[in-house]
């Protein structure tokens, strides 16, 4: 569960030499004897206890990536996206990448053992950092594997109406080499059909087409339910409903500001802008 530890995030300006500490009261020794014991013991910096671990869940197109980038930028959390790592492995055309491609191209979930292996090894490399996971865990098995190693402090779940998702994704264009995502209405490229940085052509994913999208959404609901129930039971789940990322964002922003200063309650919360 959530510990009464300090939370430490990297400062927003990107420097590594400062720390922001929050919520120190429970770490203070309660009486003279405890204070003396603490003074006699060597100070062991328990970095793990200071870290903040969060995940964002939501159906395809719900805005996980868009919101994650804002969180990472505003709160200095490392941002790890399962979709990004999968696309990276597909681009590298390794044996694993070829296997992954066969699932992603059919809008199917990559098998749990592949996904878990990929994400947990990435997390091991950043074990000293606070992070935010986008798109992982997506199944109960993945959530349990993660839970065995890391206790999440916060899980954000996005509930976006189907019609909104359909409209968004049918307007979505991608730069395949980098994974940069554009939306013709929300954040269009500077030149039509071209990536802003490289000028290379943008493409549309087959699985953003309506029939594939419907199947993805149905599947998402089925597999996400036990994961959501798990995080609800742990008291770390916060759900947000709405049709506009820009209207949901201030609530998430304020939740994170609060979470990084206080301890959580044991209930789950729903926020509807
Ligand atoms: P991904 O890459 O995780 P999805 O399908 O879960 O892919 P996706 O498509 O990346 O999720 P998102 O991140 O939730 O969507 O949303 P986004 O990209 O931020 O926003 C969607 C679009 O809407 C963008 O164009 C954005 O600009 C626009 N937008 C955002 N907000 C608004 C708004 O308010 N208004 C408007 N008009 N537009 C807006 O996973 C890809 C595949 O990898 C596999 C699966 O096969 C998956 O299909 N995979 C896994 N398999 C097993 N286990 C896992 N844990 C897996 N993770 C990935
Ligand atoms: Mg995404």
XYZ file of C-alpha atoms and ligand atoms in Angstrom:
332
model
C 0.000 0.000 0.000
C 0.855 3.652 -0.011
C 3.608 4.330 2.460
C 3.907 7.444 4.569
C 7.190 8.077 2.895
C 8.499 11.250 1.383
C 7.864 11.582 -2.259
C 10.621 12.795 -4.464
C 10.211 13.922 -8.016
C 12.672 15.411 -10.431
C 12.273 19.152 -10.657
C 10.367 20.447 -13.629
C 13.338 22.365 -14.986
C 15.031 19.020 -15.661
C 17.934 19.512 -13.246
C 18.925 16.515 -11.202
C 20.531 18.233 -8.253
C 17.428 19.315 -6.369
C 14.754 17.350 -4.600
C 11.243 18.280 -3.693
C 10.209 16.696 -0.405
C 6.639 16.340 0.749
C 4.763 15.018 3.751
C 7.476 14.544 6.315
C 5.500 14.314 9.536
C 5.254 10.537 9.842
C 9.005 10.123 9.496
C 9.783 12.197 12.533
C 10.726 10.277 15.695
C 7.858 10.479 18.179
C 9.759 10.731 21.461
C 13.217 11.322 22.906
C 14.174 7.628 22.914
C 13.266 7.252 19.277
C 15.123 10.465 18.464
C 18.261 9.164 20.187
C 17.978 5.818 18.363
C 17.695 7.617 15.067
C 20.742 9.776 15.827
C 22.848 6.722 16.730
C 21.984 4.819 13.583
C 23.730 5.571 10.308
C 21.468 7.494 7.983
C 20.475 5.087 5.242
C 18.902 6.880 2.319
C 15.994 4.676 1.347
C 15.533 6.021 -2.149
C 12.831 3.473 -2.928
C 10.677 4.903 -0.143
C 10.800 8.368 -1.669
C 9.614 7.435 -5.121
C 6.231 8.059 -6.659
C 4.795 5.346 -8.920
C 1.742 5.895 -11.049
C -0.072 4.354 -14.003
C -2.643 5.620 -16.445
C -5.304 3.338 -17.927
C -7.939 3.923 -20.550
C -9.268 2.598 -23.847
C -7.481 3.264 -27.123
C -7.632 6.955 -27.925
C -8.724 8.006 -24.449
C -5.829 10.444 -24.151
C -3.391 8.366 -22.077
C -0.419 9.489 -24.135
C -1.494 13.135 -24.278
C -2.124 13.333 -20.526
C 0.985 11.320 -19.643
C 3.186 13.778 -21.465
C 1.616 16.649 -19.531
C 2.098 14.810 -16.231
C 5.699 13.968 -17.048
C 6.384 17.569 -17.973
C 4.609 19.133 -14.998
C 5.705 16.701 -12.286
C 9.018 15.411 -13.580
C 8.000 11.755 -13.585
C 9.692 9.426 -16.036
C 7.186 8.411 -18.684
C 7.138 4.787 -19.859
C 4.684 3.862 -22.591
C 4.088 0.193 -23.420
C 2.955 1.104 -26.942
C 6.137 3.095 -27.501
C 8.390 0.212 -26.423
C 6.428 -2.211 -28.582
C 6.774 0.057 -31.600
C 10.481 0.375 -30.859
C 10.904 -3.393 -30.796
C 8.880 -3.741 -34.018
C 11.052 -1.124 -35.730
C 14.206 -2.983 -34.620
C 12.834 -6.110 -36.365
C 14.234 -8.381 -33.685
C 12.691 -11.821 -33.162
C 10.604 -10.383 -30.332
C 9.678 -7.415 -32.524
C 8.374 -9.656 -35.294
C 6.259 -11.563 -32.769
C 4.935 -8.323 -31.270
C 4.048 -7.014 -34.725
C 1.869 -10.024 -35.433
C -0.326 -9.080 -32.449
C -0.322 -5.291 -32.676
C -1.195 -5.370 -36.377
C -4.261 -7.459 -35.621
C -5.266 -5.107 -32.752
C -4.658 -7.912 -30.296
C -2.975 -7.670 -26.938
C 0.622 -8.827 -26.892
C 0.917 -11.966 -24.679
C 1.331 -11.204 -20.988
C 4.737 -12.856 -20.586
C 6.206 -10.827 -23.469
C 4.701 -7.581 -22.219
C 5.635 -8.172 -18.603
C 9.196 -9.154 -19.533
C 9.566 -6.008 -21.626
C 8.137 -3.575 -19.080
C 9.683 -5.036 -15.931
C 13.130 -5.012 -17.481
C 12.638 -1.337 -18.403
C 11.506 -0.590 -14.857
C 14.560 -2.306 -13.457
C 16.734 0.118 -15.422
C 14.974 3.112 -13.832
C 14.556 1.726 -10.343
C 15.825 4.944 -8.732
C 13.240 7.149 -10.415
C 9.644 8.141 -9.930
C 7.644 7.054 -12.964
C 4.348 6.987 -14.786
C 3.271 3.963 -16.825
C 1.070 4.466 -19.880
C -0.745 1.371 -21.159
C 0.759 -1.093 -18.701
C -0.567 -3.029 -16.868
C -3.487 -3.817 -19.142
C -4.468 -7.283 -17.871
C -4.853 -8.770 -14.410
C -1.845 -10.996 -14.957
C 0.314 -7.960 -15.853
C -1.013 -6.056 -12.838
C -0.164 -8.931 -10.523
C 3.355 -9.250 -11.942
C 3.879 -5.513 -11.422
C 2.326 -5.644 -7.980
C 4.834 -8.291 -6.899
C 7.625 -5.777 -7.402
C 6.168 -2.296 -7.076
C 3.317 -0.785 -5.130
C 1.570 1.879 -7.190
C 0.743 5.136 -5.422
C -1.822 6.293 -7.952
C -3.756 4.836 -10.889
C -5.634 7.162 -13.232
C -8.455 5.608 -15.237
C -9.935 7.544 -18.168
C -13.598 6.958 -19.074
C -14.263 8.523 -22.453
C -17.508 7.940 -24.412
C -17.242 5.636 -27.443
C -18.413 8.284 -29.909
C -15.641 10.631 -28.753
C -13.049 7.898 -29.140
C -14.279 7.053 -32.621
C -14.100 10.676 -33.746
C -10.647 11.171 -32.274
C -9.083 8.068 -33.689
C -10.489 8.501 -37.150
C -8.736 11.895 -37.148
C -5.459 10.492 -35.870
C -2.323 10.422 -37.985
C 1.024 9.011 -36.940
C 4.641 9.506 -37.912
C 5.642 5.824 -37.945
C 9.386 6.255 -37.396
C 9.066 8.312 -34.189
C 5.542 7.434 -32.988
C 4.611 11.150 -32.983
C 0.830 11.432 -32.951
C -1.279 14.171 -34.567
C -4.986 14.834 -34.532
C -6.460 16.838 -37.385
C -8.688 18.789 -34.991
C -6.830 18.784 -31.670
C -3.155 19.062 -32.623
C -2.777 19.126 -36.412
C 0.619 18.936 -38.113
C 1.988 22.247 -39.378
C 1.895 20.998 -42.978
C -0.947 18.695 -43.960
C 0.079 15.015 -43.993
C 3.683 15.755 -42.941
C 5.603 15.210 -39.692
C 6.547 18.550 -38.063
C 10.153 17.531 -37.348
C 11.221 15.430 -40.330
C 8.677 16.439 -42.974
C 8.113 12.722 -43.670
C 4.617 11.475 -44.575
C 2.115 10.630 -41.828
C 0.063 7.429 -41.921
C -3.176 6.214 -40.373
C -3.245 2.923 -38.416
C -5.533 0.207 -39.761
C -6.738 -0.445 -36.212
C -8.032 3.149 -35.928
C -10.685 2.315 -38.532
C -14.229 1.986 -37.085
C -14.766 -1.810 -37.140
C -11.332 -2.552 -35.639
C -11.842 0.189 -33.075
C -15.150 -1.260 -31.861
C -13.474 -4.652 -31.292
C -10.567 -3.009 -29.452
C -12.900 -1.102 -27.165
C -14.996 -4.154 -26.307
C -11.877 -6.121 -25.554
C -10.444 -3.282 -23.483
C -13.496 -3.226 -21.205
C -13.340 -6.983 -20.567
C -9.684 -7.141 -19.663
C -9.517 -3.827 -17.811
C -12.321 -4.579 -15.349
C -10.376 -6.893 -13.008
C -7.376 -4.545 -13.137
C -9.574 -1.600 -12.187
C -11.141 -3.682 -9.405
C -7.686 -4.558 -8.074
C -6.578 -0.917 -7.884
C -9.931 0.095 -6.438
C -9.442 -2.451 -3.668
C -5.987 -0.984 -3.015
C -7.465 2.521 -2.700
C -5.260 4.019 -5.419
C -7.736 4.290 -8.293
C -9.003 7.661 -9.542
C -11.410 7.720 -12.496
C -12.004 10.668 -14.796
C -14.918 10.966 -17.198
C -15.361 13.503 -19.950
C -14.985 14.241 -23.620
C -12.156 16.792 -23.612
C -8.619 16.215 -22.453
C -8.209 19.910 -21.796
C -11.146 19.849 -19.355
C -10.002 16.668 -17.594
C -6.407 17.800 -17.278
C -6.887 20.450 -14.533
C -8.485 17.792 -12.294
C -5.600 15.389 -12.845
C -3.115 18.175 -12.338
C -4.690 19.129 -9.032
C -4.985 15.480 -7.920
C -1.284 14.913 -8.529
C -0.357 18.107 -6.713
C -2.405 16.919 -3.744
C -1.130 13.327 -3.843
C 2.405 14.504 -3.774
C 1.718 16.422 -0.576
C -0.650 14.173 1.356
C -1.415 10.554 2.032
C -4.286 8.909 0.152
C -7.586 7.834 1.580
C -8.707 4.204 1.260
C -11.470 4.887 -1.189
C -11.669 5.157 -4.922
C -12.722 8.464 -6.446
C -14.571 9.512 -9.536
C -14.089 12.916 -11.127
C -16.470 14.223 -13.765
C -15.558 17.628 -15.171
P -0.914 1.835 -27.293
O 0.103 2.557 -28.075
O -0.924 1.923 -25.824
P -3.742 2.348 -27.295
O -4.566 1.871 -28.440
O -4.038 1.809 -25.993
O -2.300 2.258 -27.894
P -3.541 4.967 -27.960
O -4.141 4.700 -29.308
O -2.074 5.243 -27.898
O -3.901 3.837 -26.997
P -4.095 7.029 -26.059
O -2.643 7.058 -25.741
O -5.044 6.653 -24.998
O -4.393 6.164 -27.337
O -4.569 8.431 -26.603
P -3.737 9.624 -27.271
O -2.802 9.082 -28.289
O -3.231 10.551 -26.229
O -4.958 10.387 -27.964
C -5.620 9.778 -29.038
C -5.822 10.844 -30.147
O -6.780 11.802 -29.683
C -4.561 11.643 -30.503
O -4.620 11.952 -31.875
C -4.697 12.907 -29.646
O -4.006 14.010 -30.214
C -6.201 13.113 -29.675
N -6.766 13.763 -28.494
C -6.427 13.656 -27.197
N -7.233 14.405 -26.426
C -8.134 14.976 -27.256
C -9.252 15.868 -27.083
O -9.593 16.291 -25.978
N -9.946 16.198 -28.194
C -9.599 15.773 -29.436
N -10.334 16.182 -30.474
N -8.565 14.945 -29.650
C -7.837 14.571 -28.585
O -0.874 0.293 -27.670
C -0.821 -0.104 -29.032
C -0.957 -1.608 -29.103
O 0.125 -2.209 -28.425
C -0.296 -3.373 -27.703
C -1.741 -3.600 -28.113
O -1.765 -4.391 -29.262
C -2.210 -2.176 -28.448
O -3.315 -2.179 -29.324
N -0.129 -3.158 -26.265
C -0.247 -4.100 -25.326
N -0.575 -5.415 -25.374
C -0.639 -6.109 -24.229
N -0.421 -5.554 -23.030
C -0.096 -4.224 -22.898
N 0.125 -3.688 -21.673
C -0.006 -3.447 -24.088
N 0.269 -2.160 -24.326
C 0.195 -1.993 -25.639
Mg -0.929 6.042 -26.442
